[in-house]
Amino acid sequence: MQAFVLSGYGGPEHTALTEVPRPSPRASELLVRVHAAGLNPVDFKTRAGALKIIRNYPLPIVMGNELSGVVEAVGAGVTRFAKNDRVFARVDKNYMGAFAEFAVVDEDHAARMPASLDFTTAAAVPLAALTALQALRDELHVSAGQRVFIPGGAGGVGTFAIQLAKHMGAHVATTASSRGEALVKRLGAEVVIDYTRERFEDNLAGYDCAFDLLGGDTLARVWSVLKPGGRVVSIAGVPEPVTARKDLGRGSGLAALFWVASLQTRLRAARHHCSYRYLFMHPSGADLAYLASLIDAKQLEVVVDRVFPFAEAKEAMAYLEAGHAKGKVVLSL
Ligand SMILES: NC(=O)c1ccc[n+]([C@@H]2O[C@H](COP(=O)([O-])OP(=O)(O)OC[C@H]3O[C@@H](n4cnc5c(N)ncnc54)[C@H](OP(=O)(O)O)[C@@H]3O)[C@@H](O)[C@H]2O)c1
């Protein structure tokens, strides 16, 4: 089968469409004929070797972290899916493999595709929407009437996060350039700060929590937006000790490293009487089924910026890496 393979850490020259053997499903896995696969920043970060401290993949490896497609075969222990089911999934982080004609997915990581979506739109959902749901529901515990700040709302995660926070009954402020302003307003953001012209901390105060999608300077400045007791969850800043234990299942060595890396951020949080958590999302078929129900009920819109043919996987990755996607970028197989 054809697959988009990473053969060395570094630039795009280490990736290519290559002929590889078709994977075989283990007992708990589905073999999926992939119809479409979503791209995410984790793809180019993995290629660059930026995440090697967390996951050092043996190379070569088939890239790709989320997909939609049709079940071709099931492992002996699979109980909830059958051949010809239309499914979507965020695939196992230890193996990737979504940028290929066939991929294996653990049945616990898969869900039936929303009936109202085509394959390319469905492939845009799993990673970004699961991230937004798990951050807002499980870490920030967003509830009705709360004020939530989501810096960076126009991209893959942000377009889901704005809508999910609204669905939870929150008031939402976000940042976007003029290129994304109309989109984030349509998705429900009440307050939009143009980050190219204004500093958000000059305009916002008294927020209950922030879901930081940008890290860096944004994370350094977010604290004054929050009220005392406020909570920040970041998916782009610095990991902290809980990340190592809870999200990665790792021991005290990595926790200690993350303790040092996050010290400045945690001190800033403490000075403002706030808390800080860095989240790595996890695959979940149950959460994905819930998101599918929201999509079919027209309560969650999937925003796709561009669809590239599989032959242009490298161009698709370069487009996402430029950092201005509005919603999601998808490969069509
Ligand atoms: N930890 C996890 O589990 C996890 C999961 C998913 C994603 N992530 C991380 O989360 C981050 C966001 O992911 P994504 O998929 O949403 O990325 P994305 O789709 O590439 O985000 C692109 C969007 O960000 C906007 N943007 C860029 N700089 C900005 C700024 N300074 N202020 C406001 N908006 C800005 C861009 O708008 P303009 O065109 O207007 O600049 C663009 O619309 C990435 O770093 C990704 O690796 C982590």
Coordinates of C-alpha atoms and ligand atoms in Angstrom, one line a residue:
M1 CA 0.0 0.0 0.0
Q2 CA 1.0 3.7 -0.4
A3 CA 1.9 5.5 2.8
F4 CA 3.5 8.8 3.8
V5 CA 6.7 7.7 5.6
L6 CA 9.1 9.5 7.9
S7 CA 12.6 8.2 7.4
G8 CA 14.7 10.6 9.5
Y9 CA 14.1 13.5 11.9
G10 CA 14.4 17.0 10.4
G11 CA 13.0 18.8 7.4
P12 CA 10.3 17.8 4.9
E13 CA 13.0 16.0 2.8
H14 CA 12.8 13.1 5.3
T15 CA 9.2 12.4 4.3
A16 CA 7.9 10.6 1.1
L17 CA 5.1 8.6 -0.3
T18 CA 6.4 5.0 -0.2
E19 CA 5.2 1.5 -0.8
V20 CA 5.0 -0.4 2.5
P21 CA 3.3 -3.6 3.7
R22 CA -0.4 -3.4 4.7
P23 CA -0.6 -3.6 8.6
S24 CA -2.5 -6.5 10.2
P25 CA -4.9 -5.9 13.1
R26 CA -4.2 -7.4 16.5
A27 CA -7.0 -8.9 18.5
S28 CA -8.5 -5.6 19.7
E29 CA -7.9 -3.7 16.5
L30 CA -9.8 -2.7 13.3
L31 CA -8.1 -2.6 9.9
V32 CA -9.4 0.6 8.3
R33 CA -9.4 1.4 4.6
V34 CA -8.5 5.1 5.0
H35 CA -10.6 7.6 3.0
A36 CA -9.2 10.8 4.6
A37 CA -6.7 11.8 7.2
G38 CA -6.5 15.1 9.2
L39 CA -3.2 17.0 9.7
N40 CA -2.1 18.5 13.0
P41 CA 0.9 20.5 14.2
V42 CA 2.0 17.3 16.0
D43 CA 2.8 15.9 12.5
F44 CA 5.4 18.5 11.6
K45 CA 6.7 18.7 15.3
T46 CA 7.2 14.9 15.2
R47 CA 9.0 15.1 11.8
A48 CA 11.3 17.8 13.2
G49 CA 12.1 15.6 16.2
A50 CA 10.7 18.2 18.6
L51 CA 8.8 15.6 20.6
K52 CA 11.6 13.0 20.8
I53 CA 11.9 13.4 24.6
I54 CA 8.3 12.1 24.9
R55 CA 8.2 9.7 21.9
N56 CA 11.2 8.6 20.0
Y57 CA 9.7 6.6 17.2
P58 CA 11.8 3.8 15.5
L59 CA 12.2 4.9 11.9
P60 CA 11.0 4.6 9.2
I61 CA 7.4 5.0 10.4
V62 CA 4.1 5.8 8.7
M63 CA 3.0 9.2 9.8
G64 CA -0.5 10.5 10.5
N65 CA -2.6 10.8 13.7
E66 CA -6.3 10.8 12.7
L67 CA -8.4 9.3 10.1
S68 CA -11.8 8.4 8.7
G69 CA -12.6 5.3 6.7
V70 CA -14.3 2.0 6.3
V71 CA -13.6 -1.1 8.4
E72 CA -12.0 -3.7 6.2
A73 CA -11.4 -6.4 8.8
V74 CA -11.5 -6.8 12.6
G75 CA -9.3 -8.6 15.1
A76 CA -10.6 -11.7 16.9
G77 CA -11.4 -9.8 20.1
V78 CA -13.3 -6.9 18.5
T79 CA -16.9 -6.7 19.7
R80 CA -18.3 -3.3 18.8
F81 CA -17.4 -2.9 15.1
A82 CA -17.8 -5.0 12.0
K83 CA -16.6 -5.0 8.4
N84 CA -18.0 -2.0 6.3
D85 CA -18.7 0.2 9.4
R86 CA -17.8 3.9 8.7
V87 CA -15.4 5.0 11.5
F88 CA -13.2 7.8 12.6
A89 CA -10.4 7.9 15.1
R90 CA -7.4 9.5 16.7
V91 CA -4.9 6.6 16.3
D92 CA -2.6 5.2 18.9
K93 CA 0.1 7.7 19.7
N94 CA 2.8 5.0 19.9
Y95 CA 2.3 3.9 16.3
M96 CA 0.6 6.7 14.3
G97 CA 0.0 5.3 10.7
A98 CA -3.0 7.3 9.5
F99 CA -1.4 8.7 6.3
A100 CA -1.8 5.4 4.5
E101 CA -4.2 3.5 2.4
F102 CA -4.8 1.1 5.4
A103 CA -4.3 1.7 9.1
V104 CA -5.0 -0.2 12.3
V105 CA -7.0 1.4 15.1
D106 CA -7.8 0.0 18.6
E107 CA -11.6 -0.4 18.9
D108 CA -11.5 1.7 22.1
H109 CA -10.1 4.6 20.1
A110 CA -12.7 4.4 17.3
A111 CA -16.2 5.6 16.9
R112 CA -18.9 5.5 14.2
M113 CA -18.6 8.5 11.9
P114 CA -21.3 11.2 12.2
A115 CA -24.0 10.2 9.7
S116 CA -24.2 13.8 8.5
L117 CA -20.5 14.1 7.5
D118 CA -18.5 13.0 4.5
F119 CA -15.1 11.3 5.0
T120 CA -13.0 14.4 4.5
T121 CA -14.9 16.4 7.0
A122 CA -15.0 13.5 9.5
A123 CA -11.2 13.1 9.3
A124 CA -10.9 16.7 10.6
V125 CA -12.6 16.0 13.9
P126 CA -10.8 13.5 16.1
L127 CA -7.5 15.0 17.4
A128 CA -8.5 18.6 17.6
A129 CA -12.1 18.1 18.9
L130 CA -11.0 15.5 21.5
T131 CA -8.3 17.9 22.7
A132 CA -10.8 20.8 23.1
L133 CA -13.4 18.5 24.9
Q134 CA -10.9 17.0 27.3
A135 CA -9.3 20.4 28.2
L136 CA -12.6 22.2 28.7
R137 CA -14.6 19.4 30.4
D138 CA -12.0 17.4 32.3
E139 CA -9.3 19.9 33.2
L140 CA -11.0 23.3 33.2
H141 CA -14.4 22.0 34.3
V142 CA -16.2 24.7 32.4
S143 CA -19.7 25.3 33.5
A144 CA -22.6 27.5 32.5
G145 CA -22.0 31.2 33.1
Q146 CA -18.2 31.0 33.3
R147 CA -16.0 33.3 31.4
V148 CA -13.4 31.4 29.3
F149 CA -10.5 32.9 27.3
I150 CA -9.3 30.9 24.3
P151 CA -6.2 32.6 22.8
G152 CA -5.7 31.4 19.2
G153 CA -9.3 30.5 18.4
A154 CA -9.2 30.4 14.6
G155 CA -7.2 27.2 14.1
G156 CA -7.9 23.5 14.3
V157 CA -8.4 23.2 18.0
G158 CA -9.7 26.7 18.5
T159 CA -12.7 26.3 16.2
F160 CA -13.9 23.3 18.2
A161 CA -13.0 24.9 21.6
I162 CA -15.0 28.0 21.0
Q163 CA -18.1 26.0 20.1
L164 CA -17.7 23.4 22.9
A165 CA -17.2 26.2 25.5
K166 CA -20.4 27.9 24.2
H167 CA -22.2 24.5 24.3
M168 CA -21.2 24.3 28.0
G169 CA -22.8 27.6 28.6
A170 CA -19.7 29.8 28.9
H171 CA -19.0 33.3 27.7
V172 CA -16.0 33.1 25.3
A173 CA -13.3 35.6 24.4
T174 CA -10.7 34.7 21.9
T175 CA -7.9 36.2 19.8
A176 CA -7.7 36.2 16.0
S177 CA -6.3 38.3 13.2
S178 CA -8.6 40.0 10.7
R179 CA -8.3 36.7 8.7
G180 CA -10.1 34.8 11.3
E181 CA -12.3 37.3 13.0
A182 CA -15.5 36.6 11.1
L183 CA -15.1 32.8 11.6
V184 CA -14.6 32.9 15.4
K185 CA -17.6 35.3 15.7
R186 CA -19.8 33.0 13.7
L187 CA -18.7 30.1 15.9
G188 CA -19.9 32.0 19.0
A189 CA -17.1 34.0 20.5
E190 CA -18.6 37.1 22.2
V191 CA -15.3 39.0 22.4
V192 CA -12.6 38.9 19.7
I193 CA -9.2 40.7 20.2
D194 CA -7.2 41.2 17.0
Y195 CA -3.8 40.0 18.2
T196 CA -2.0 41.9 15.4
R197 CA -3.3 45.3 16.7
E198 CA -4.0 45.0 20.4
R199 CA -2.8 43.2 23.5
F200 CA -5.5 41.0 25.0
E201 CA -4.4 41.8 28.6
D202 CA -5.3 45.4 28.0
N203 CA -8.9 44.4 27.1
L204 CA -9.8 41.4 29.3
A205 CA -10.0 40.9 33.0
G206 CA -11.9 38.7 35.6
Y207 CA -12.0 35.5 33.5
D208 CA -12.5 32.2 35.2
C209 CA -10.1 30.2 33.1
A210 CA -8.0 30.2 29.9
F211 CA -7.4 27.4 27.4
D212 CA -4.1 28.4 25.8
L213 CA -3.5 27.2 22.3
L214 CA -0.3 29.2 21.7
G215 CA 2.2 29.0 24.5
G216 CA 5.2 31.3 24.5
D217 CA 4.5 35.0 24.9
T218 CA 0.7 34.4 25.1
L219 CA 1.1 32.0 28.0
A220 CA 3.4 34.5 29.8
R221 CA 0.8 37.3 29.5
V222 CA -2.4 35.4 30.1
W223 CA -2.3 35.6 33.9
S224 CA -3.6 39.2 34.3
V225 CA -6.8 38.2 32.4
L226 CA -7.8 35.8 35.1
K227 CA -9.4 36.3 38.5
P228 CA -7.8 34.9 41.6
G229 CA -8.3 31.1 41.7
G230 CA -8.4 31.1 37.9
R231 CA -7.2 28.1 35.9
V232 CA -5.0 27.8 32.8
V233 CA -4.7 24.7 30.7
S234 CA -2.2 24.9 27.9
I235 CA -1.6 22.5 25.0
A236 CA 1.2 24.5 23.5
G237 CA 3.2 25.8 26.5
V238 CA 5.5 23.9 28.8
P239 CA 4.7 20.5 30.2
E240 CA 4.6 20.2 34.0
P241 CA 4.9 17.3 36.4
V242 CA 1.3 16.2 36.2
T243 CA 1.7 16.0 32.4
A244 CA 4.4 13.4 32.9
R245 CA 2.5 11.2 35.3
K246 CA -1.2 11.6 34.3
D247 CA -1.0 12.1 30.5
L248 CA 2.2 10.2 29.7
G249 CA 2.2 7.5 32.5
R250 CA 5.9 8.3 33.1
G251 CA 8.0 8.3 36.3
S252 CA 9.8 10.8 38.4
G253 CA 12.6 11.4 35.9
L254 CA 10.5 13.1 33.3
A255 CA 8.3 14.7 36.0
A256 CA 11.5 16.3 37.5
L257 CA 12.5 17.5 34.0
F258 CA 9.1 19.0 33.5
W259 CA 9.1 20.5 37.0
V260 CA 12.2 22.5 36.0
A261 CA 10.9 23.4 32.5
S262 CA 7.7 24.7 33.9
L263 CA 9.0 26.5 37.0
Q264 CA 8.8 30.0 35.6
T265 CA 5.2 29.4 34.4
R266 CA 4.1 27.9 37.7
L267 CA 5.7 30.8 39.6
R268 CA 3.7 33.2 37.4
A269 CA 0.6 31.2 38.1
A270 CA 1.2 31.3 41.9
R271 CA 1.9 35.0 41.9
H272 CA -1.6 35.5 40.4
H273 CA -3.2 32.9 42.7
C274 CA -4.0 30.7 39.7
S275 CA -3.2 27.1 38.7
Y276 CA -1.4 25.8 35.6
R277 CA -1.7 22.5 33.8
Y278 CA -0.3 21.3 30.5
L279 CA -2.5 18.7 28.8
F280 CA -1.6 16.0 26.3
M281 CA -5.0 14.7 24.9
H282 CA -5.7 11.0 24.7
P283 CA -7.5 8.9 22.1
S284 CA -11.0 8.0 23.2
G285 CA -13.8 6.3 21.2
A286 CA -16.3 7.1 23.9
D287 CA -15.5 10.9 23.7
L288 CA -15.5 10.7 19.9
A289 CA -19.0 9.1 19.9
Y290 CA -20.2 12.0 22.1
L291 CA -18.7 14.5 19.6
A292 CA -20.3 12.7 16.7
S293 CA -23.7 13.1 18.5
L294 CA -23.2 16.8 18.8
I295 CA -22.2 17.0 15.1
D296 CA -25.3 15.1 14.0
A297 CA -27.4 17.3 16.2
K298 CA -26.0 20.4 14.4
Q299 CA -24.5 21.6 17.7
L300 CA -20.9 21.4 16.5
E301 CA -19.7 22.5 13.2
V302 CA -16.5 21.1 11.6
V303 CA -14.4 23.9 9.9
V304 CA -12.2 22.6 7.1
D305 CA -9.8 25.1 5.6
R306 CA -8.3 23.0 2.8
V307 CA -8.3 19.4 1.4
F308 CA -5.2 18.2 -0.4
P309 CA -4.9 15.0 -2.4
F310 CA -2.8 12.3 -0.8
A311 CA -0.1 12.8 -3.4
E312 CA 0.4 16.3 -2.0
A313 CA 0.9 15.3 1.6
K314 CA 4.1 17.2 1.8
E315 CA 2.5 20.4 0.5
A316 CA -0.4 19.9 2.9
M317 CA 2.1 19.7 5.8
A318 CA 3.9 22.9 4.6
Y319 CA 0.6 24.7 4.4
L320 CA -0.3 23.8 8.0
E321 CA 3.2 24.5 9.2
A322 CA 2.9 28.1 7.9
G323 CA 0.6 28.6 10.8
H324 CA -2.4 30.3 9.4
A325 CA -5.0 27.5 8.8
K326 CA -8.6 28.5 9.5
G327 CA -10.0 25.3 11.0
K328 CA -8.5 22.0 9.7
V329 CA -6.3 20.7 6.9
V330 CA -7.2 17.3 5.5
L331 CA -5.7 14.7 3.1
S332 CA -8.1 12.9 0.8
L333 CA -7.2 9.4 -0.2
Ligands
LIG1 N1 -1.0 18.9 23.8 C1 -1.9 18.3 23.0 O1 -2.5 17.3 23.2 C2 -2.2 19.1 21.7 C3 -3.3 18.7 20.9 C4 -3.6 19.4 19.8 C5 -2.9 20.5 19.5 N2 -1.8 20.9 20.3 C6 -1.0 22.1 20.0 O2 -1.9 23.2 20.0 C7 -1.5 24.2 19.1 C8 -2.6 24.7 18.3 O3 -3.0 23.6 17.4 P1 -4.0 23.9 16.2 O4 -4.2 22.6 15.5 O5 -5.1 24.7 16.6 O6 -3.0 24.8 15.3 P2 -3.3 25.5 13.9 O7 -4.6 25.0 13.3 O8 -2.1 25.4 13.1 O9 -3.5 27.0 14.4 C9 -3.4 28.0 13.4 C10 -4.2 29.2 13.8 O10 -3.5 29.9 14.9 C11 -3.7 31.3 14.7 N3 -2.6 32.1 15.4 C12 -1.3 32.0 15.1 N4 -0.6 32.8 15.9 C13 -1.5 33.4 16.7 C14 -1.5 34.4 17.7 N5 -0.3 34.9 18.2 N6 -2.6 34.8 18.3 C15 -3.8 34.3 17.9 N7 -4.0 33.4 16.9 C16 -2.8 32.9 16.3 C17 -3.7 31.5 13.2 O11 -4.4 32.7 12.9 P3 -3.8 33.8 11.9 O12 -3.8 33.3 10.5 O13 -4.7 34.9 12.1 O14 -2.4 34.1 12.4 C18 -4.3 30.2 12.7 O15 -5.7 30.4 12.3 C19 -0.3 23.6 18.4 O16 0.9 24.0 19.0 C20 -0.4 22.1 18.6 O17 0.8 21.4 18.5 C21 -1.5 20.2 21.4

